[in-house]
Amino acid sequence: MRAENGPTPAPGQQGAGQCPVDFDFFNAPAEYRRVAAAHAREGAFYSGRGSGFWVLTTYDGICEAFKDEDTFTVGRVSAAEGAEEERWIPLTVEGDQHTQWRRRLASWFTPQRVRELTPEIRRNARRRIEAFRDKGEVSFNEDFARPYVLENLMTAVGWPLDGLGLLLAINRAMIDSRSAPDPREAAYGELGLPALEKFARRHIELRRAEPADDLTTASFDWEIDGTPVSDDDRASLLCVLFLAGIDSTVNHMANAIQHLARDEEDRARFLASREIRPAAVEEFLRANSCMYPGRMAVHDGAGGHAGRGQTVLLPLALANHDPEVFPEPERVDFDRERNPHIAFGTGPHQCLGAAFARAQILTALEEWHDLLPGYGVPPEQAGSPAPFLRNDYDLRLVW
């Protein structure tokens, strides 16, 4: 999964025109917004952490960067150390090759296929909620959201469910790696990326010996530029489906239920009106966007700031809170008249699984409120600020 390094910045380009900010890539969205507000006039700020990176802060600037692959290449999709060394299919592929990959993947995540999967998604949600319904308390992420989302993904792409426990452990290890003293070293630990790649390659071997009606089997017939897809790229693709298909959906579900647990008026509306629920999900997606995709500047002056070879972050948490586009962006408003959020990105690399994620979030919230409408947060959490979840927060709910 390795790729060649991208261009390196020329001397003196780092943070040109701005004093660097001591800013951590893994900061919560609220901190991104605080620093962005302090640099609202510039439309960007520069962090001196690590090898340095730019952060674009406006909706228009971020959308334009997503769409302009001639200026912002996916040769680097994160500010995390070593990100430029990874070849992630299809995240780090551009141009016609990327189009070919997306065309083959798209059929597994079309709105029609998501509709066909929704009854199973609903059964999964109901079965899991009923299993702890009589307990009176639950850790929303650990006991419900994470296994629910992972099982849905495994069903959608055809991974045997006997691997659920292992993949949950890998997901937990990847989350924990972010807070380790050396996140990159931790990510490559025993239950990190090597274990995920091993799982992917074992599944490829299984499907070569025992074909099935699943994505991996279908990929044996795929060609890109007339060349059969290699097992290296096939394994990379399966790893990306795992890495991209769980955490953000879990975050969105948890942030939505956390808001409804604390806002009685919005919860009453959600319970009373099925018609309002799709709009509510869209507003939750906007308000709780939490991903910080990266790009690499192809030339000097990219986005009006970056130098050639520099990393540029395009935080969805900033784009979807731009007050020029979303009045009162901090307020969750189910009746927001205009909501052109980019919670799933935009441009050529917009998330292929957007319809799938929406279906999982809406279905989970519907089943939860049908079965457990009287939930709330426990007393020890009731008086504390509601943190913006980064998956590792233990959101307790009681009823």
mmCIF file of C-alpha atoms in Angstrom:
data_model
loop_
_atom_site.group_PDB
_atom_site.id
_atom_site.type_symbol
_atom_site.label_atom_id
_atom_site.label_comp_id
_atom_site.label_asym_id
_atom_site.label_seq_id
_atom_site.Cartn_x
_atom_site.Cartn_y
_atom_site.Cartn_z
ATOM 1 C CA MET A 1 0.000 0.000 0.000
ATOM 2 C CA ARG A 2 2.958 2.295 -0.468
ATOM 3 C CA ALA A 3 3.215 5.109 -2.976
ATOM 4 C CA GLU A 4 5.987 7.472 -3.990
ATOM 5 C CA ASN A 5 6.383 10.597 -1.902
ATOM 6 C CA GLY A 6 4.932 13.785 -3.318
ATOM 7 C CA PRO A 7 6.834 17.039 -3.921
ATOM 8 C CA THR A 8 8.573 18.739 -1.020
ATOM 9 C CA PRO A 9 8.135 22.375 -0.126
ATOM 10 C CA ALA A 10 10.842 24.815 -1.096
ATOM 11 C CA PRO A 11 12.767 26.498 1.739
ATOM 12 C CA GLY A 12 10.872 29.314 3.358
ATOM 13 C CA GLN A 13 7.446 28.270 2.064
ATOM 14 C CA GLN A 14 6.198 26.880 5.370
ATOM 15 C CA GLY A 15 3.534 29.219 6.685
ATOM 16 C CA ALA A 16 4.580 32.038 4.370
ATOM 17 C CA GLY A 17 2.709 35.244 5.188
ATOM 18 C CA GLN A 18 1.382 33.994 8.534
ATOM 19 C CA CYS A 19 2.791 33.239 11.948
ATOM 20 C CA PRO A 20 2.463 29.501 12.560
ATOM 21 C CA VAL A 21 -0.127 28.327 15.095
ATOM 22 C CA ASP A 22 0.704 25.528 17.527
ATOM 23 C CA PHE A 23 -2.231 23.387 16.397
ATOM 24 C CA ASP A 24 -2.723 19.617 16.614
ATOM 25 C CA PHE A 25 -4.222 17.790 13.632
ATOM 26 C CA PHE A 26 -6.213 15.584 16.045
ATOM 27 C CA ASN A 27 -7.953 18.538 17.731
ATOM 28 C CA ALA A 28 -11.718 18.416 18.164
ATOM 29 C CA PRO A 29 -13.930 20.390 15.748
ATOM 30 C CA ALA A 30 -14.626 23.061 18.387
ATOM 31 C CA GLU A 31 -10.918 23.874 18.538
ATOM 32 C CA TYR A 32 -10.727 23.994 14.736
ATOM 33 C CA ARG A 33 -13.583 26.502 14.791
ATOM 34 C CA ARG A 34 -12.024 28.600 17.524
ATOM 35 C CA VAL A 35 -8.738 29.003 15.672
ATOM 36 C CA ALA A 36 -10.535 29.469 12.335
ATOM 37 C CA ALA A 37 -12.557 32.330 13.830
ATOM 38 C CA ALA A 38 -9.331 34.017 14.907
ATOM 39 C CA HIS A 39 -8.141 33.843 11.280
ATOM 40 C CA ALA A 40 -11.457 34.590 9.577
ATOM 41 C CA ARG A 41 -10.002 37.464 7.566
ATOM 42 C CA GLU A 42 -7.291 35.284 6.020
ATOM 43 C CA GLY A 43 -9.561 32.295 5.258
ATOM 44 C CA ALA A 44 -6.817 29.923 6.409
ATOM 45 C CA PHE A 45 -4.241 29.350 9.112
ATOM 46 C CA TYR A 46 -0.957 27.482 9.282
ATOM 47 C CA SER A 47 0.056 24.958 11.940
ATOM 48 C CA GLY A 48 3.693 24.534 12.801
ATOM 49 C CA ARG A 49 3.115 21.086 14.328
ATOM 50 C CA GLY A 50 5.136 18.256 12.811
ATOM 51 C CA SER A 51 6.096 19.010 9.241
ATOM 52 C CA GLY A 52 3.430 21.749 9.144
ATOM 53 C CA PHE A 53 0.103 22.049 7.362
ATOM 54 C CA TRP A 54 -2.398 24.652 6.187
ATOM 55 C CA VAL A 55 -6.054 24.632 7.237
ATOM 56 C CA LEU A 56 -8.601 26.248 4.927
ATOM 57 C CA THR A 57 -11.510 27.700 6.895
ATOM 58 C CA THR A 58 -14.300 28.840 4.543
ATOM 59 C CA TYR A 59 -17.049 26.877 2.807
ATOM 60 C CA ASP A 60 -16.202 28.282 -0.630
ATOM 61 C CA GLY A 61 -12.461 27.778 -0.248
ATOM 62 C CA ILE A 62 -12.843 24.205 0.958
ATOM 63 C CA CYS A 63 -15.364 23.285 -1.766
ATOM 64 C CA GLU A 64 -13.151 24.773 -4.487
ATOM 65 C CA ALA A 65 -10.135 22.850 -3.208
ATOM 66 C CA PHE A 66 -12.047 19.548 -3.196
ATOM 67 C CA LYS A 67 -13.020 20.096 -6.819
ATOM 68 C CA ASP A 68 -9.643 21.331 -8.136
ATOM 69 C CA GLU A 69 -7.407 18.270 -8.460
ATOM 70 C CA ASP A 70 -5.031 20.217 -10.704
ATOM 71 C CA THR A 71 -4.134 22.336 -7.681
ATOM 72 C CA PHE A 72 -4.799 19.967 -4.776
ATOM 73 C CA THR A 73 -3.662 16.386 -5.301
ATOM 74 C CA VAL A 74 -4.759 13.377 -3.238
ATOM 75 C CA GLY A 75 -1.133 12.279 -3.061
ATOM 76 C CA ARG A 76 -1.494 13.218 0.591
ATOM 77 C CA VAL A 77 -4.919 12.826 2.246
ATOM 78 C CA SER A 78 -4.020 13.575 5.866
ATOM 79 C CA ALA A 79 -1.709 15.648 8.047
ATOM 80 C CA ALA A 80 -0.778 12.526 9.996
ATOM 81 C CA GLU A 81 2.885 11.599 9.805
ATOM 82 C CA GLY A 82 3.685 9.290 6.897
ATOM 83 C CA ALA A 83 0.346 9.829 5.146
ATOM 84 C CA GLU A 84 2.008 10.498 1.799
ATOM 85 C CA GLU A 85 3.574 7.032 1.863
ATOM 86 C CA GLU A 86 0.260 5.191 1.722
ATOM 87 C CA ARG A 87 -1.541 4.022 -1.395
ATOM 88 C CA TRP A 88 -5.208 3.846 -0.454
ATOM 89 C CA ILE A 89 -7.607 2.695 -3.188
ATOM 90 C CA PRO A 90 -9.484 4.754 -4.363
ATOM 91 C CA LEU A 91 -8.652 7.686 -2.027
ATOM 92 C CA THR A 92 -5.177 8.376 -3.406
ATOM 93 C CA VAL A 93 -5.980 7.719 -7.080
ATOM 94 C CA GLU A 94 -6.797 10.569 -9.464
ATOM 95 C CA GLY A 95 -7.995 11.260 -12.989
ATOM 96 C CA ASP A 96 -9.329 8.543 -15.261
ATOM 97 C CA GLN A 97 -8.044 5.734 -13.045
ATOM 98 C CA HIS A 98 -10.074 7.114 -10.155
ATOM 99 C CA THR A 99 -13.134 7.331 -12.396
ATOM 100 C CA GLN A 100 -12.706 3.676 -13.338
ATOM 101 C CA TRP A 101 -12.434 2.604 -9.712
ATOM 102 C CA ARG A 102 -15.512 4.602 -8.717
ATOM 103 C CA ARG A 103 -17.540 3.212 -11.606
ATOM 104 C CA ARG A 104 -16.895 -0.327 -10.414
ATOM 105 C CA LEU A 105 -17.504 0.450 -6.743
ATOM 106 C CA ALA A 106 -20.597 2.582 -7.270
ATOM 107 C CA SER A 107 -22.888 -0.348 -8.039
ATOM 108 C CA TRP A 108 -22.395 -1.645 -4.479
ATOM 109 C CA PHE A 109 -23.632 1.584 -2.882
ATOM 110 C CA THR A 110 -26.357 2.908 -5.190
ATOM 111 C CA PRO A 111 -29.532 4.333 -3.615
ATOM 112 C CA GLN A 112 -31.437 1.335 -5.002
ATOM 113 C CA ARG A 113 -29.066 -1.160 -3.398
ATOM 114 C CA VAL A 114 -29.209 0.773 -0.126
ATOM 115 C CA ARG A 115 -33.011 0.493 -0.228
ATOM 116 C CA GLU A 116 -32.630 -3.258 -0.700
ATOM 117 C CA LEU A 117 -30.266 -3.440 2.282
ATOM 118 C CA THR A 118 -32.411 -1.270 4.563
ATOM 119 C CA PRO A 119 -34.696 -4.068 5.865
ATOM 120 C CA GLU A 120 -31.615 -5.977 7.061
ATOM 121 C CA ILE A 121 -30.153 -2.768 8.507
ATOM 122 C CA ARG A 122 -33.422 -2.250 10.396
ATOM 123 C CA ARG A 123 -33.424 -5.834 11.727
ATOM 124 C CA ASN A 124 -29.838 -5.366 12.884
ATOM 125 C CA ALA A 125 -30.728 -2.168 14.764
ATOM 126 C CA ARG A 126 -33.823 -3.633 16.390
ATOM 127 C CA ARG A 127 -32.090 -6.865 17.409
ATOM 128 C CA ARG A 128 -29.253 -4.991 19.095
ATOM 129 C CA ILE A 129 -31.530 -2.551 20.941
ATOM 130 C CA GLU A 130 -33.826 -5.335 22.137
ATOM 131 C CA ALA A 131 -30.784 -7.199 23.525
ATOM 132 C CA PHE A 132 -30.100 -4.442 26.092
ATOM 133 C CA ARG A 133 -33.570 -2.913 26.349
ATOM 134 C CA ASP A 134 -34.194 -4.390 29.828
ATOM 135 C CA LYS A 135 -30.829 -3.308 31.249
ATOM 136 C CA GLY A 136 -31.765 0.350 31.683
ATOM 137 C CA GLU A 137 -28.330 1.667 30.677
ATOM 138 C CA VAL A 138 -25.956 1.330 27.755
ATOM 139 C CA SER A 139 -22.725 2.636 26.289
ATOM 140 C CA PHE A 140 -24.152 3.917 23.025
ATOM 141 C CA ASN A 141 -20.977 3.624 20.947
ATOM 142 C CA GLU A 142 -19.554 0.398 22.322
ATOM 143 C CA ASP A 143 -22.755 -1.592 22.843
ATOM 144 C CA PHE A 144 -24.709 -0.355 19.862
ATOM 145 C CA ALA A 145 -23.361 2.064 17.265
ATOM 146 C CA ARG A 146 -19.986 0.520 16.476
ATOM 147 C CA PRO A 147 -21.058 -3.145 16.133
ATOM 148 C CA TYR A 148 -24.238 -2.052 14.321
ATOM 149 C CA VAL A 149 -22.352 -0.020 11.695
ATOM 150 C CA LEU A 150 -19.630 -2.628 11.245
ATOM 151 C CA GLU A 151 -22.144 -5.459 10.783
ATOM 152 C CA ASN A 152 -24.013 -3.378 8.199
ATOM 153 C CA LEU A 153 -20.781 -2.795 6.291
ATOM 154 C CA MET A 154 -19.840 -6.470 6.422
ATOM 155 C CA THR A 155 -23.292 -7.409 5.092
ATOM 156 C CA ALA A 156 -23.092 -4.829 2.302
ATOM 157 C CA VAL A 157 -19.711 -5.960 0.966
ATOM 158 C CA GLY A 158 -20.032 -9.666 1.802
ATOM 159 C CA TRP A 159 -17.571 -10.232 4.623
ATOM 160 C CA PRO A 160 -18.379 -13.306 6.771
ATOM 161 C CA LEU A 161 -19.839 -12.150 10.083
ATOM 162 C CA ASP A 162 -17.626 -14.523 12.048
ATOM 163 C CA GLY A 163 -14.946 -11.842 11.607
ATOM 164 C CA LEU A 164 -16.980 -9.218 13.472
ATOM 165 C CA GLY A 165 -15.133 -9.592 16.775
ATOM 166 C CA LEU A 166 -11.697 -9.268 15.185
ATOM 167 C CA LEU A 167 -12.686 -6.227 13.151
ATOM 168 C CA LEU A 168 -14.193 -4.557 16.231
ATOM 169 C CA ALA A 169 -10.875 -5.082 18.035
ATOM 170 C CA ILE A 170 -8.951 -3.618 15.087
ATOM 171 C CA ASN A 171 -11.268 -0.620 14.970
ATOM 172 C CA ARG A 172 -10.802 -0.047 18.709
ATOM 173 C CA ALA A 173 -7.014 -0.266 18.335
ATOM 174 C CA MET A 174 -7.039 2.258 15.487
ATOM 175 C CA ILE A 175 -9.088 4.691 17.590
ATOM 176 C CA ASP A 176 -6.765 4.290 20.571
ATOM 177 C CA SER A 177 -3.709 4.871 18.358
ATOM 178 C CA ARG A 178 -4.712 8.520 17.872
ATOM 179 C CA SER A 179 -4.004 9.335 21.513
ATOM 180 C CA ALA A 180 -0.809 7.270 21.758
ATOM 181 C CA PRO A 181 2.556 9.048 22.225
ATOM 182 C CA ASP A 182 3.436 7.993 18.658
ATOM 183 C CA PRO A 183 0.136 7.614 16.738
ATOM 184 C CA ARG A 184 1.810 6.204 13.626
ATOM 185 C CA GLU A 185 3.728 3.545 15.552
ATOM 186 C CA ALA A 186 0.559 2.605 17.436
ATOM 187 C CA ALA A 187 -1.445 2.368 14.198
ATOM 188 C CA TYR A 188 1.030 -0.240 12.977
ATOM 189 C CA GLY A 189 0.849 -2.228 16.204
ATOM 190 C CA GLU A 190 -0.306 -5.809 16.600
ATOM 191 C CA LEU A 191 -4.013 -5.010 16.176
ATOM 192 C CA GLY A 192 -3.569 -2.037 13.849
ATOM 193 C CA LEU A 193 -3.162 -1.720 10.112
ATOM 194 C CA PRO A 194 -1.112 -4.927 9.693
ATOM 195 C CA ALA A 195 -3.942 -6.960 11.237
ATOM 196 C CA LEU A 196 -6.465 -5.232 8.973
ATOM 197 C CA GLU A 197 -4.418 -5.959 5.871
ATOM 198 C CA LYS A 198 -3.981 -9.576 6.965
ATOM 199 C CA PHE A 199 -7.770 -9.883 7.322
ATOM 200 C CA ALA A 200 -8.255 -8.398 3.833
ATOM 201 C CA ARG A 201 -5.753 -10.750 2.206
ATOM 202 C CA ARG A 202 -7.208 -13.801 3.940
ATOM 203 C CA HIS A 203 -10.638 -12.807 2.683
ATOM 204 C CA ILE A 204 -9.279 -12.429 -0.853
ATOM 205 C CA GLU A 205 -7.832 -15.953 -0.647
ATOM 206 C CA LEU A 206 -11.149 -17.259 0.694
ATOM 207 C CA ARG A 207 -13.155 -15.736 -2.142
ATOM 208 C CA ARG A 208 -10.710 -16.951 -4.754
ATOM 209 C CA ALA A 209 -11.253 -20.479 -3.446
ATOM 210 C CA GLU A 210 -14.961 -20.014 -2.625
ATOM 211 C CA PRO A 211 -16.544 -17.342 -4.869
ATOM 212 C CA ALA A 212 -19.678 -15.612 -3.601
ATOM 213 C CA ASP A 213 -22.028 -12.823 -4.611
ATOM 214 C CA ASP A 214 -19.906 -10.139 -2.987
ATOM 215 C CA LEU A 215 -17.675 -7.211 -3.817
ATOM 216 C CA THR A 216 -14.404 -9.131 -3.455
ATOM 217 C CA THR A 217 -15.479 -11.857 -5.874
ATOM 218 C CA ALA A 218 -16.735 -9.245 -8.341
ATOM 219 C CA SER A 219 -13.365 -7.483 -8.196
ATOM 220 C CA PHE A 220 -11.587 -10.514 -9.681
ATOM 221 C CA ASP A 221 -13.023 -9.475 -13.050
ATOM 222 C CA TRP A 222 -12.104 -5.788 -12.740
ATOM 223 C CA GLU A 223 -9.513 -4.115 -14.920
ATOM 224 C CA ILE A 224 -8.083 -0.603 -14.596
ATOM 225 C CA ASP A 225 -6.557 0.803 -17.776
ATOM 226 C CA GLY A 226 -6.855 -2.674 -19.272
ATOM 227 C CA THR A 227 -4.782 -4.275 -16.498
ATOM 228 C CA PRO A 228 -6.334 -6.742 -14.015
ATOM 229 C CA VAL A 229 -6.578 -5.403 -10.488
ATOM 230 C CA SER A 230 -3.713 -6.696 -8.347
ATOM 231 C CA ASP A 231 -4.198 -8.290 -4.937
ATOM 232 C CA ASP A 232 -2.219 -5.395 -3.433
ATOM 233 C CA ASP A 233 -4.762 -2.887 -4.723
ATOM 234 C CA ARG A 234 -7.639 -5.217 -3.884
ATOM 235 C CA ALA A 235 -6.425 -5.482 -0.280
ATOM 236 C CA SER A 236 -5.966 -1.720 -0.124
ATOM 237 C CA LEU A 237 -9.545 -1.229 -1.299
ATOM 238 C CA LEU A 238 -10.939 -3.570 1.358
ATOM 239 C CA CYS A 239 -8.945 -1.751 4.041
ATOM 240 C CA VAL A 240 -10.285 1.618 2.866
ATOM 241 C CA LEU A 241 -13.877 0.332 2.981
ATOM 242 C CA PHE A 242 -13.261 -0.573 6.625
ATOM 243 C CA LEU A 243 -11.434 2.627 7.590
ATOM 244 C CA ALA A 244 -13.875 4.942 5.808
ATOM 245 C CA GLY A 245 -17.064 3.017 6.515
ATOM 246 C CA ILE A 246 -17.239 2.952 10.312
ATOM 247 C CA ASP A 247 -15.895 5.851 12.361
ATOM 248 C CA SER A 248 -17.622 8.826 10.754
ATOM 249 C CA THR A 249 -21.009 7.053 10.737
ATOM 250 C CA VAL A 250 -20.600 6.079 14.392
ATOM 251 C CA ASN A 251 -19.667 9.670 15.228
ATOM 252 C CA HIS A 252 -22.713 11.070 13.447
ATOM 253 C CA MET A 253 -25.082 8.620 15.122
ATOM 254 C CA ALA A 254 -23.657 9.312 18.569
ATOM 255 C CA ASN A 255 -23.717 13.082 18.155
ATOM 256 C CA ALA A 256 -27.312 12.947 16.926
ATOM 257 C CA ILE A 257 -28.531 10.825 19.857
ATOM 258 C CA GLN A 258 -26.532 12.962 22.278
ATOM 259 C CA HIS A 259 -28.279 16.097 21.012
ATOM 260 C CA LEU A 260 -31.713 14.495 21.218
ATOM 261 C CA ALA A 261 -30.991 13.225 24.740
ATOM 262 C CA ARG A 262 -30.329 16.788 25.881
ATOM 263 C CA ASP A 263 -32.801 18.798 23.791
ATOM 264 C CA GLU A 264 -36.342 17.872 24.819
ATOM 265 C CA GLU A 265 -38.019 20.048 22.189
ATOM 266 C CA ASP A 266 -36.111 18.543 19.264
ATOM 267 C CA ARG A 267 -36.630 15.036 20.629
ATOM 268 C CA ALA A 268 -40.376 15.641 20.909
ATOM 269 C CA ARG A 269 -40.455 16.747 17.263
ATOM 270 C CA PHE A 270 -38.415 13.753 16.152
ATOM 271 C CA LEU A 271 -40.730 11.390 18.019
ATOM 272 C CA ALA A 272 -43.923 13.029 16.775
ATOM 273 C CA SER A 273 -43.142 13.430 13.081
ATOM 274 C CA ARG A 274 -41.641 10.843 10.760
ATOM 275 C CA GLU A 275 -41.722 13.497 8.041
ATOM 276 C CA ILE A 276 -39.213 15.705 9.877
ATOM 277 C CA ARG A 277 -36.690 12.898 10.415
ATOM 278 C CA PRO A 278 -34.836 13.004 7.051
ATOM 279 C CA ALA A 279 -34.345 16.772 7.426
ATOM 280 C CA ALA A 280 -33.193 16.217 11.006
ATOM 281 C CA VAL A 281 -30.579 13.725 9.824
ATOM 282 C CA GLU A 282 -29.293 16.223 7.251
ATOM 283 C CA GLU A 283 -28.995 18.873 9.939
ATOM 284 C CA PHE A 284 -27.175 16.464 12.236
ATOM 285 C CA LEU A 285 -24.785 15.657 9.380
ATOM 286 C CA ARG A 286 -24.106 19.359 8.860
ATOM 287 C CA ALA A 287 -23.776 20.340 12.502
ATOM 288 C CA ASN A 288 -21.634 17.358 13.487
ATOM 289 C CA SER A 289 -19.266 17.028 10.536
ATOM 290 C CA CYS A 290 -16.031 15.745 11.956
ATOM 291 C CA MET A 291 -13.620 14.730 9.168
ATOM 292 C CA TYR A 292 -10.455 16.626 8.226
ATOM 293 C CA PRO A 293 -9.455 15.404 4.742
ATOM 294 C CA GLY A 294 -6.071 16.486 3.464
ATOM 295 C CA ARG A 295 -4.603 17.365 0.097
ATOM 296 C CA MET A 296 -1.148 18.290 -1.201
ATOM 297 C CA ALA A 297 -0.589 21.608 -2.975
ATOM 298 C CA VAL A 298 0.676 21.091 -6.530
ATOM 299 C CA HIS A 299 2.029 24.618 -6.953
ATOM 300 C CA ASP A 300 2.765 27.751 -4.964
ATOM 301 C CA GLY A 301 -0.205 29.896 -3.985
ATOM 302 C CA ALA A 302 -2.636 26.968 -3.812
ATOM 303 C CA GLY A 303 -5.833 28.203 -2.222
ATOM 304 C CA GLY A 304 -4.195 31.607 -1.936
ATOM 305 C CA HIS A 305 -1.816 30.394 0.768
ATOM 306 C CA ALA A 306 -0.002 27.082 0.438
ATOM 307 C CA GLY A 307 3.324 26.435 -1.191
ATOM 308 C CA ARG A 308 4.144 23.604 -3.548
ATOM 309 C CA GLY A 309 4.241 20.270 -1.715
ATOM 310 C CA GLN A 310 2.580 21.518 1.448
ATOM 311 C CA THR A 311 -0.279 19.684 3.154
ATOM 312 C CA VAL A 312 -3.634 21.469 3.120
ATOM 313 C CA LEU A 313 -6.524 20.343 5.329
ATOM 314 C CA LEU A 314 -10.129 20.788 4.175
ATOM 315 C CA PRO A 315 -12.121 20.358 7.410
ATOM 316 C CA LEU A 316 -15.782 19.537 6.898
ATOM 317 C CA ALA A 317 -16.333 20.830 10.445
ATOM 318 C CA LEU A 318 -15.381 24.312 9.229
ATOM 319 C CA ALA A 319 -17.090 24.285 5.836
ATOM 320 C CA ASN A 320 -20.414 23.247 7.348
ATOM 321 C CA HIS A 321 -20.219 25.911 10.066
ATOM 322 C CA ASP A 322 -19.383 28.846 7.799
ATOM 323 C CA PRO A 323 -21.810 31.591 8.946
ATOM 324 C CA GLU A 324 -21.808 33.080 5.455
ATOM 325 C CA VAL A 325 -23.582 29.933 4.227
ATOM 326 C CA PHE A 326 -25.295 28.611 7.363
ATOM 327 C CA PRO A 327 -26.777 31.349 9.600
ATOM 328 C CA GLU A 328 -26.378 30.515 13.291
ATOM 329 C CA PRO A 329 -24.252 27.482 12.414
ATOM 330 C CA GLU A 330 -23.988 26.253 16.007
ATOM 331 C CA ARG A 331 -27.755 25.879 16.275
ATOM 332 C CA VAL A 332 -29.331 22.580 15.219
ATOM 333 C CA ASP A 333 -32.332 23.631 13.123
ATOM 334 C CA PHE A 334 -34.551 20.946 11.572
ATOM 335 C CA ASP A 335 -36.282 23.688 9.552
ATOM 336 C CA ARG A 336 -33.134 25.114 7.972
ATOM 337 C CA GLU A 337 -34.329 26.310 4.563
ATOM 338 C CA ARG A 338 -30.977 25.982 2.794
ATOM 339 C CA ASN A 339 -28.619 23.200 3.801
ATOM 340 C CA PRO A 340 -25.954 22.599 1.117
ATOM 341 C CA HIS A 341 -23.670 20.806 3.586
ATOM 342 C CA ILE A 342 -20.704 18.757 2.453
ATOM 343 C CA ALA A 343 -20.640 16.219 5.283
ATOM 344 C CA PHE A 344 -19.583 13.620 2.697
ATOM 345 C CA GLY A 345 -17.155 15.899 0.901
ATOM 346 C CA THR A 346 -17.636 17.127 -2.642
ATOM 347 C CA GLY A 347 -15.907 16.918 -6.000
ATOM 348 C CA PRO A 348 -14.430 13.793 -7.624
ATOM 349 C CA HIS A 349 -13.716 12.076 -4.289
ATOM 350 C CA GLN A 350 -17.094 12.674 -2.677
ATOM 351 C CA CYS A 351 -17.970 9.726 -0.431
ATOM 352 C CA LEU A 352 -19.460 6.817 -2.390
ATOM 353 C CA GLY A 353 -21.181 5.510 0.717
ATOM 354 C CA ALA A 354 -23.227 8.638 1.459
ATOM 355 C CA ALA A 355 -26.615 6.991 0.820
ATOM 356 C CA PHE A 356 -25.542 3.972 2.872
ATOM 357 C CA ALA A 357 -24.473 6.142 5.816
ATOM 358 C CA ARG A 358 -27.690 8.180 5.701
ATOM 359 C CA ALA A 359 -29.785 5.004 5.750
ATOM 360 C CA GLN A 360 -27.898 3.622 8.746
ATOM 361 C CA ILE A 361 -28.217 6.849 10.757
ATOM 362 C CA LEU A 362 -31.919 7.360 10.002
ATOM 363 C CA THR A 363 -32.798 3.711 10.624
ATOM 364 C CA ALA A 364 -30.899 3.572 13.913
ATOM 365 C CA LEU A 365 -32.553 6.756 15.201
ATOM 366 C CA GLU A 366 -36.002 5.522 14.165
ATOM 367 C CA GLU A 367 -35.604 2.126 15.818
ATOM 368 C CA TRP A 368 -34.086 3.643 18.945
ATOM 369 C CA HIS A 369 -37.001 6.045 19.397
ATOM 370 C CA ASP A 370 -39.565 3.353 18.664
ATOM 371 C CA LEU A 371 -38.107 1.047 21.323
ATOM 372 C CA LEU A 372 -36.520 3.448 23.853
ATOM 373 C CA PRO A 373 -38.244 6.843 23.592
ATOM 374 C CA GLY A 374 -37.699 7.731 27.260
ATOM 375 C CA TYR A 375 -33.899 7.735 27.382
ATOM 376 C CA GLY A 376 -31.574 10.376 28.797
ATOM 377 C CA VAL A 377 -28.034 10.935 30.024
ATOM 378 C CA PRO A 378 -27.068 9.719 33.528
ATOM 379 C CA PRO A 379 -26.766 12.252 36.370
ATOM 380 C CA GLU A 380 -22.960 12.246 36.304
ATOM 381 C CA GLN A 381 -23.020 13.378 32.656
ATOM 382 C CA ALA A 382 -26.121 15.545 32.766
ATOM 383 C CA GLY A 383 -24.375 18.626 34.137
ATOM 384 C CA SER A 384 -21.212 18.363 32.057
ATOM 385 C CA PRO A 385 -20.698 19.867 28.596
ATOM 386 C CA ALA A 386 -21.610 17.540 25.750
ATOM 387 C CA PRO A 387 -18.265 16.730 24.110
ATOM 388 C CA PHE A 388 -18.023 16.344 20.378
ATOM 389 C CA LEU A 389 -17.392 12.629 20.104
ATOM 390 C CA ARG A 390 -14.268 11.237 18.520
ATOM 391 C CA ASN A 391 -15.432 7.627 18.911
ATOM 392 C CA ASP A 392 -13.538 7.014 22.146
ATOM 393 C CA TYR A 393 -15.973 8.975 24.317
ATOM 394 C CA ASP A 394 -18.155 6.669 26.458
ATOM 395 C CA LEU A 395 -21.631 8.090 25.828
ATOM 396 C CA ARG A 396 -23.842 6.554 28.525
ATOM 397 C CA LEU A 397 -27.605 6.567 28.080
ATOM 398 C CA VAL A 398 -30.183 5.528 30.691
ATOM 399 C CA TRP A 399 -33.919 4.897 30.619
#
